[in-house]
N, CA and C atoms as an extended XYZ file, in Angstrom:
372
Properties=species:S:1:pos:R:3:atomname:S:1:resname:S:1:resid:I:1 pbc="F F F"
N         4.692      -20.193        4.480 N   GLN     1
C         4.028      -19.750        3.231 CA  GLN     1
C         3.526      -18.157        3.655 C   GLN     1
N         4.178      -17.297        2.724 N   VAL     2
C         4.048      -15.871        3.126 CA  VAL     2
C         2.613      -15.529        2.455 C   VAL     2
N         1.887      -14.791        3.301 N   GLN     3
C         0.623      -14.384        2.732 CA  GLN     3
C         0.560      -12.904        3.182 C   GLN     3
N         0.051      -12.030        2.384 N   LEU     4
C        -0.329      -10.467        2.639 CA  LEU     4
C        -1.900      -10.603        2.299 C   LEU     4
N        -2.740      -10.318        3.088 N   VAL     5
C        -4.216      -10.177        2.870 CA  VAL     5
C        -4.631       -8.769        3.074 C   VAL     5
N        -5.169       -8.076        2.015 N   GLU     6
C        -5.772       -6.892        2.167 CA  GLU     6
C        -7.132       -6.917        2.480 C   GLU     6
N        -7.553       -5.806        2.818 N   SER     7
C        -9.127       -5.622        3.253 CA  SER     7
C        -9.281       -4.089        3.380 C   SER     7
N       -10.700       -3.683        3.335 N   GLY     8
C       -11.172       -2.327        3.498 CA  GLY     8
C       -11.483       -1.556        2.220 C   GLY     8
N       -11.221       -2.254        0.995 N   GLY     9
C       -11.793       -1.595       -0.248 CA  GLY     9
C       -13.098       -1.533       -0.369 C   GLY     9
N       -13.649       -0.650       -1.268 N   GLY    10
C       -15.020       -0.407       -1.383 CA  GLY    10
C       -15.287        0.755       -2.249 C   GLY    10
N       -16.555        1.073       -2.303 N   LEU    11
C       -17.098        2.190       -2.939 CA  LEU    11
C       -17.184        3.415       -2.337 C   LEU    11
N       -16.552        4.640       -2.611 N   VAL    12
C       -16.822        5.885       -1.818 CA  VAL    12
C       -17.063        7.140       -3.056 C   VAL    12
N       -17.615        7.997       -2.469 N   GLN    13
C       -17.642        9.199       -3.397 CA  GLN    13
C       -16.450       10.024       -3.210 C   GLN    13
N       -16.211       10.847       -4.189 N   ALA    14
C       -15.093       11.739       -4.270 CA  ALA    14
C       -15.241       12.645       -3.057 C   ALA    14
N       -14.017       12.746       -2.633 N   GLY    15
C       -14.027       13.547       -1.368 CA  GLY    15
C       -13.860       12.761       -0.084 C   GLY    15
N       -14.353       11.412       -0.187 N   GLY    16
C       -14.530       10.708        1.051 CA  GLY    16
C       -13.242        9.968        1.370 C   GLY    16
N       -13.508        9.055        2.239 N   SER    17
C       -12.099        8.360        2.769 CA  SER    17
C       -12.395        6.869        2.732 C   SER    17
N       -11.153        6.249        2.882 N   LEU    18
C       -11.219        4.676        3.053 CA  LEU    18
C        -9.971        4.458        3.702 C   LEU    18
N        -9.955        3.384        4.765 N   ARG    19
C        -8.820        2.906        5.366 CA  ARG    19
C        -8.494        1.430        4.972 C   ARG    19
N        -7.579        1.129        4.267 N   LEU    20
C        -6.979       -0.254        3.940 CA  LEU    20
C        -6.308       -0.866        4.911 C   LEU    20
N        -6.311       -2.168        5.041 N   SER    21
C        -5.439       -2.835        5.956 CA  SER    21
C        -4.824       -4.096        5.184 C   SER    21
N        -3.642       -4.464        5.819 N   CYS    22
C        -3.092       -5.677        5.194 CA  CYS    22
C        -2.268       -6.386        6.334 C   CYS    22
N        -2.718       -7.687        6.467 N   VAL    23
C        -2.306       -8.427        7.609 CA  VAL    23
C        -1.307       -9.422        7.034 C   VAL    23
N        -0.045       -9.590        7.472 N   ALA    24
C         1.125      -10.447        6.892 CA  ALA    24
C         1.187      -11.528        7.850 C   ALA    24
N         1.692      -12.735        7.118 N   SER    25
C         1.886      -13.876        7.829 CA  SER    25
C         2.964      -14.602        7.135 C   SER    25
N         3.674      -15.564        7.835 N   GLY    26
C         4.647      -16.305        7.290 CA  GLY    26
C         6.040      -15.533        7.056 C   GLY    26
N         6.280      -14.524        7.535 N   LEU    27
C         7.438      -13.658        7.438 CA  LEU    27
C         7.695      -13.035        8.614 C   LEU    27
N         9.019      -12.623        8.851 N   THR    28
C         9.170      -11.641       10.011 CA  THR    28
C         9.022      -10.353        9.748 C   THR    28
N         7.710       -9.734       10.129 N   PHE    29
C         7.196       -8.556        9.548 CA  PHE    29
C         8.171       -7.528        9.649 C   PHE    29
N         8.869       -7.293       11.019 N   SER    30
C         9.499       -6.126       11.170 CA  SER    30
C        10.877       -5.894       10.282 C   SER    30
N        11.117       -7.116        9.601 N   ARG    31
C        12.459       -7.101        8.607 CA  ARG    31
C        12.086       -6.319        7.312 C   ARG    31
N        10.802       -6.277        7.057 N   TYR    32
C        10.433       -5.637        5.921 CA  TYR    32
C         9.733       -4.318        5.852 C   TYR    32
N        10.341       -3.564        4.761 N   ALA    33
C         9.582       -2.156        4.641 CA  ALA    33
C         8.230       -2.732        3.973 C   ALA    33
N         7.103       -2.059        4.241 N   MET    34
C         5.909       -2.293        3.666 CA  MET    34
C         5.507       -1.138        2.686 C   MET    34
N         4.764       -1.643        1.685 N   ASP    35
C         4.459       -0.753        0.458 CA  ASP    35
C         2.845       -0.916        0.091 C   ASP    35
N         2.410        0.172       -0.540 N   TRP    36
C         1.227        0.130       -1.285 CA  TRP    36
C         1.475        0.216       -2.696 C   TRP    36
N         0.918       -0.446       -3.611 N   PHE    37
C         0.925       -0.034       -4.829 CA  PHE    37
C        -0.779       -0.302       -5.408 C   PHE    37
N        -0.809        0.416       -6.778 N   ARG    38
C        -2.204        0.296       -7.264 CA  ARG    38
C        -2.252        0.178       -8.718 C   ARG    38
N        -3.238       -0.291       -9.293 N   GLN    39
C        -3.318       -0.604      -10.816 CA  GLN    39
C        -4.690       -0.228      -11.074 C   GLN    39
N        -4.779        0.708      -11.958 N   ALA    40
C        -6.126        1.111      -12.651 CA  ALA    40
C        -6.318        0.323      -13.926 C   ALA    40
N        -7.451        0.155      -14.345 N   PRO    41
C        -7.748       -0.255      -15.660 CA  PRO    41
C        -6.877        0.086      -16.767 C   PRO    41
N        -6.135       -0.788      -17.505 N   GLY    42
C        -5.296       -0.199      -18.663 CA  GLY    42
C        -4.121        0.592      -18.247 C   GLY    42
N        -3.989        0.534      -16.976 N   LYS    43
C        -2.671        1.328      -16.605 CA  LYS    43
C        -1.512        0.355      -15.846 C   LYS    43
N        -0.221        0.872      -15.926 N   GLU    44
C         0.785        0.011      -15.156 CA  GLU    44
C         0.545        0.222      -13.729 C   GLU    44
N         0.956       -0.946      -12.819 N   ARG    45
C         1.040       -0.938      -11.578 CA  ARG    45
C         1.971        0.360      -11.002 C   ARG    45
N         1.464        1.002      -10.075 N   GLU    46
C         2.215        2.215       -9.689 CA  GLU    46
C         2.458        2.138       -8.251 C   GLU    46
N         3.361        2.781       -7.733 N   PHE    47
C         3.813        3.079       -6.409 CA  PHE    47
C         2.832        3.879       -5.628 C   PHE    47
N         2.331        3.777       -4.614 N   VAL    48
C         1.405        4.686       -3.734 CA  VAL    48
C         2.126        5.072       -2.572 C   VAL    48
N         2.865        4.236       -1.675 N   ALA    49
C         3.157        4.562       -0.403 CA  ALA    49
C         4.342        3.519        0.192 C   ALA    49
N         5.086        3.944        0.925 N   ALA    50
C         6.079        3.084        1.667 CA  ALA    50
C         6.208        3.440        2.937 C   ALA    50
N         6.646        2.475        3.823 N   ILE    51
C         7.070        2.927        5.289 CA  ILE    51
C         8.177        2.047        5.626 C   ILE    51
N         9.175        2.555        6.345 N   THR    52
C        10.267        1.850        6.805 CA  THR    52
C         9.941        0.741        7.896 C   THR    52
N        10.899       -0.104        8.065 N   ARG    53
C        10.825       -1.189        9.171 CA  ARG    53
C        10.302       -0.976       10.428 C   ARG    53
N        10.713        0.170       10.934 N   SER    54
C        10.272        0.512       12.290 CA  SER    54
C         9.200        1.447       12.321 C   SER    54
N         8.716        1.971       11.146 N   GLY    55
C         7.717        3.019       10.943 CA  GLY    55
C         8.158        4.462       10.993 C   GLY    55
N         9.392        4.565       10.995 N   GLY    56
C         9.982        5.900       11.275 CA  GLY    56
C         9.990        6.977       10.151 C   GLY    56
N         9.716        6.409        8.900 N   SER    57
C         9.883        7.193        7.782 CA  SER    57
C         8.713        6.673        6.698 C   SER    57
N         8.099        7.584        5.973 N   THR    58
C         7.261        7.164        4.981 CA  THR    58
C         7.555        7.837        3.762 C   THR    58
N         7.070        7.492        2.635 N   TYR    59
C         7.361        8.195        1.061 CA  TYR    59
C         6.081        7.872        0.420 C   TYR    59
N         5.758        8.973       -0.337 N   TYR    60
C         4.732        9.042       -1.259 CA  TYR    60
C         5.061        9.732       -2.559 C   TYR    60
N         4.271        9.304       -3.600 N   PRO    61
C         4.630       10.119       -4.880 CA  PRO    61
C         3.723       11.373       -4.788 C   PRO    61
N         3.977       12.273       -5.578 N   ASP    62
C         3.207       13.505       -5.461 CA  ASP    62
C         1.724       13.292       -5.698 C   ASP    62
N         1.308       12.384       -6.506 N   SER    63
C        -0.101       12.081       -6.786 CA  SER    63
C        -1.019       12.032       -5.243 C   SER    63
N        -0.386       11.203       -4.348 N   VAL    64
C        -1.107       11.077       -3.266 CA  VAL    64
C        -0.603       11.821       -2.052 C   VAL    64
N         0.509       12.518       -2.018 N   LYS    65
C         1.083       13.237       -1.030 CA  LYS    65
C        -0.039       14.271       -0.414 C   LYS    65
N        -0.122       14.112        0.918 N   GLY    66
C        -1.075       15.117        1.608 CA  GLY    66
C        -2.261       14.509        1.905 C   GLY    66
N        -2.636       13.473        1.195 N   ARG    67
C        -3.917       12.716        1.029 CA  ARG    67
C        -4.000       11.624        1.627 C   ARG    67
N        -2.831       10.696        1.424 N   PHE    68
C        -2.713        9.304        1.975 CA  PHE    68
C        -1.680        9.190        3.069 C   PHE    68
N        -1.866        8.369        3.939 N   THR    69
C        -1.060        8.040        5.114 CA  THR    69
C        -0.747        6.683        5.242 C   THR    69
N         0.426        6.210        5.098 N   ILE    70
C         0.690        4.826        5.484 CA  ILE    70
C         1.272        4.564        6.917 C   ILE    70
N         0.687        3.502        7.667 N   SER    71
C         1.350        3.305        9.028 CA  SER    71
C         1.330        1.737        9.134 C   SER    71
N         2.100        1.486       10.275 N   ARG    72
C         2.166       -0.037       10.491 CA  ARG    72
C         2.064       -0.194       12.043 C   ARG    72
N         1.599       -1.451       12.296 N   ASP    73
C         1.620       -1.841       13.686 CA  ASP    73
C         2.398       -3.199       13.868 C   ASP    73
N         3.625       -3.128       13.991 N   ASN    74
C         4.367       -4.512       13.929 CA  ASN    74
C         4.023       -5.539       14.889 C   ASN    74
N         3.450       -5.110       15.991 N   ALA    75
C         2.859       -6.156       17.103 CA  ALA    75
C         1.767       -6.823       16.425 C   ALA    75
N         0.921       -6.222       15.419 N   LYS    76
C        -0.150       -6.987       14.728 CA  LYS    76
C         0.277       -7.404       13.441 C   LYS    76
N         1.369       -7.280       12.891 N   ASN    77
C         1.737       -7.766       11.596 CA  ASN    77
C         0.764       -7.156       10.587 C   ASN    77
N         0.607       -5.656       10.780 N   THR    78
C        -0.519       -5.135       10.078 CA  THR    78
C         0.042       -3.714        9.380 C   THR    78
N        -0.227       -3.470        8.052 N   VAL    79
C         0.122       -2.201        7.612 CA  VAL    79
C        -1.147       -1.626        7.014 C   VAL    79
N        -1.343       -0.118        7.090 N   TYR    80
C        -2.694        0.459        6.846 CA  TYR    80
C        -2.282        1.541        5.877 C   TYR    80
N        -3.232        1.816        4.974 N   LEU    81
C        -3.405        2.977        4.158 CA  LEU    81
C        -4.696        3.892        4.345 C   LEU    81
N        -4.427        4.905        5.052 N   GLN    82
C        -5.351        5.708        5.044 CA  GLN    82
C        -5.615        6.745        4.000 C   GLN    82
N        -6.748        6.674        3.377 N   MET    83
C        -7.022        7.545        2.209 CA  MET    83
C        -7.917        8.636        2.361 C   MET    83
N        -7.606        9.758        2.348 N   ASN    84
C        -8.588       10.903        2.610 CA  ASN    84
C        -8.778       11.653        1.182 C   ASN    84
N        -9.672       12.531        1.003 N   SER    85
C       -10.013       13.427       -0.106 CA  SER    85
C        -9.795       12.658       -1.421 C   SER    85
N       -10.484       11.544       -1.513 N   LEU    86
C       -10.311       10.627       -2.597 CA  LEU    86
C       -10.726       11.333       -3.804 C   LEU    86
N       -10.203       10.928       -4.953 N   LYS    87
C       -10.458       11.453       -6.298 CA  LYS    87
C       -10.954       10.269       -7.209 C   LYS    87
N       -11.660       10.617       -8.147 N   ALA    88
C       -11.877        9.494       -9.026 CA  ALA    88
C       -10.780        8.780       -9.776 C   ALA    88
N        -9.576        9.510       -9.863 N   GLU    89
C        -8.414        9.079      -10.350 CA  GLU    89
C        -7.820        8.013       -9.534 C   GLU    89
N        -8.284        7.953       -8.279 N   ASP    90
C        -7.761        6.879       -7.149 CA  ASP    90
C        -8.202        5.533       -7.460 C   ASP    90
N        -9.420        5.539       -8.375 N   THR    91
C        -9.854        4.122       -8.401 CA  THR    91
C        -8.935        3.211       -8.957 C   THR    91
N        -8.731        2.046       -8.348 N   ALA    92
C        -7.797        1.075       -8.725 CA  ALA    92
C        -7.820       -0.171       -7.910 C   ALA    92
N        -7.389       -1.429       -8.177 N   VAL    93
C        -6.960       -2.306       -7.338 CA  VAL    93
C        -5.705       -1.995       -6.509 C   VAL    93
N        -5.683       -2.070       -5.325 N   TYR    94
C        -4.734       -1.588       -4.309 CA  TYR    94
C        -3.975       -2.804       -3.828 C   TYR    94
N        -2.718       -2.969       -3.948 N   TYR    95
C        -1.982       -4.036       -3.579 CA  TYR    95
C        -1.007       -3.763       -2.250 C   TYR    95
N        -1.010       -4.585       -1.388 N   CYS    96
C        -0.129       -4.595       -0.219 CA  CYS    96
C         1.104       -5.231       -0.813 C   CYS    96
N         2.413       -4.820       -0.198 N   ALA    97
C         3.622       -5.434       -0.723 CA  ALA    97
C         4.766       -5.582        0.561 C   ALA    97
N         5.597       -6.459        0.483 N   ALA    98
C         6.676       -6.574        1.404 CA  ALA    98
C         7.890       -6.493        0.663 C   ALA    98
N         8.722       -5.504        1.139 N   SER    99
C        10.172       -5.129        0.347 CA  SER    99
C        11.203       -5.209        1.416 C   SER    99
N        12.192       -6.317        1.303 N   GLY   100
C        13.206       -6.493        2.368 CA  GLY   100
C        14.650       -6.254        1.783 C   GLY   100
N        14.799       -5.644        0.775 N   ARG   101
C        15.991       -5.265        0.217 CA  ARG   101
C        16.734       -4.131        0.492 C   ARG   101
N        15.952       -3.187        1.361 N   GLY   102
C        16.695       -2.052        1.584 CA  GLY   102
C        16.776       -0.889        0.502 C   GLY   102
N        16.037       -1.082       -0.413 N   SER   103
C        15.927       -0.218       -1.542 CA  SER   103
C        15.206        1.079       -1.190 C   SER   103
N        15.763        2.130       -1.896 N   THR   104
C        14.998        3.362       -1.909 CA  THR   104
C        14.516        3.954       -3.146 C   THR   104
N        14.450        2.696       -4.166 N   VAL   105
C        13.841        2.697       -5.375 CA  VAL   105
C        12.422        2.286       -5.381 C   VAL   105
N        11.340        3.092       -5.460 N   TYR   106
C        10.018        2.313       -5.153 CA  TYR   106
C         9.278        1.973       -6.595 C   TYR   106
N        10.006        1.021       -6.924 N   SER   107
C         9.643        0.193       -8.277 CA  SER   107
C         9.088       -1.221       -7.931 C   SER   107
N         8.498       -1.690       -8.759 N   LEU   108
C         8.086       -3.258       -8.781 CA  LEU   108
C         9.077       -4.085       -8.297 C   LEU   108
N        10.445       -3.790       -8.875 N   ASP   109
C        11.423       -4.680       -8.491 CA  ASP   109
C        11.898       -4.619       -7.092 C   ASP   109
N        11.441       -3.808       -6.228 N   ARG   110
C        11.768       -3.827       -4.735 CA  ARG   110
C        10.999       -4.783       -4.038 C   ARG   110
N         9.829       -5.414       -4.720 N   VAL   111
C         8.929       -6.122       -3.856 CA  VAL   111
C         9.316       -7.644       -3.823 C   VAL   111
N         9.248       -8.175       -2.619 N   ASP   112
C         9.447       -9.551       -2.473 CA  ASP   112
C         8.178      -10.368       -2.461 C   ASP   112
N         7.039       -9.716       -1.822 N   TYR   113
C         5.872      -10.376       -1.790 CA  TYR   113
C         4.596       -9.481       -2.088 C   TYR   113
N         3.743      -10.040       -2.766 N   TRP   114
C         2.549       -9.156       -2.985 CA  TRP   114
C         1.347       -9.839       -2.381 C   TRP   114
N         0.345       -8.944       -1.981 N   GLY   115
C        -0.936       -9.306       -1.569 CA  GLY   115
C        -1.871       -9.623       -2.862 C   GLY   115
N        -3.121       -9.887       -2.628 N   GLN   116
C        -4.084      -10.331       -3.840 CA  GLN   116
C        -4.756       -9.030       -4.304 C   GLN   116
N        -4.746       -8.009       -3.586 N   GLY   117
C        -5.341       -6.743       -4.053 CA  GLY   117
C        -6.674       -6.597       -3.431 C   GLY   117
N        -7.268       -5.298       -3.178 N   THR   118
C        -8.345       -4.958       -2.892 CA  THR   118
C        -8.818       -3.725       -3.760 C   THR   118
N       -10.096       -3.894       -4.185 N   GLN   119
C       -10.726       -2.835       -5.076 CA  GLN   119
C       -11.217       -1.738       -4.462 C   GLN   119
N       -10.620       -0.469       -4.938 N   VAL   120
C       -11.306        0.846       -4.395 CA  VAL   120
C       -11.765        1.501       -5.465 C   VAL   120
N       -13.153        1.857       -5.460 N   THR   121
C       -13.663        2.718       -6.420 CA  THR   121
C       -14.227        4.041       -5.819 C   THR   121
N       -13.837        5.097       -6.617 N   VAL   122
C       -14.164        6.315       -6.233 CA  VAL   122
C       -15.176        6.960       -7.251 C   VAL   122
N       -16.437        7.355       -6.831 N   SER   123
C       -17.252        7.846       -7.908 CA  SER   123
C       -17.377        9.382       -7.701 C   SER   123
N       -17.406        9.940       -8.981 N   SER   124
C       -17.459       11.405       -9.179 CA  SER   124
C       -18.736       11.982       -9.495 C   SER   124
């Protein structure tokens, strides 16, 4: 049974930082690119960050580029999202995802497995 379990969400002030973690089990972690998506109230789920299988490359949309950093530790089956300079617009439920298809299109269709999500709230 594949499980992705996020942690680290919470309430922070604008300009602050949070680090999210996602621990994977039930899969061969190193075979999957790992992603973060987020979904704000009333909005579609959107891509936030991706990291390749070995951790050699990362990808971000313009909305978070320069502020967020994705990383992974394959020995710990864990992917992280470091979020700095947080804005109120970053408030959302953040979801960890595993993507094994080798796609370079960062859409919902690339995802094989989803975590349950963790809430991030940024106060302004």
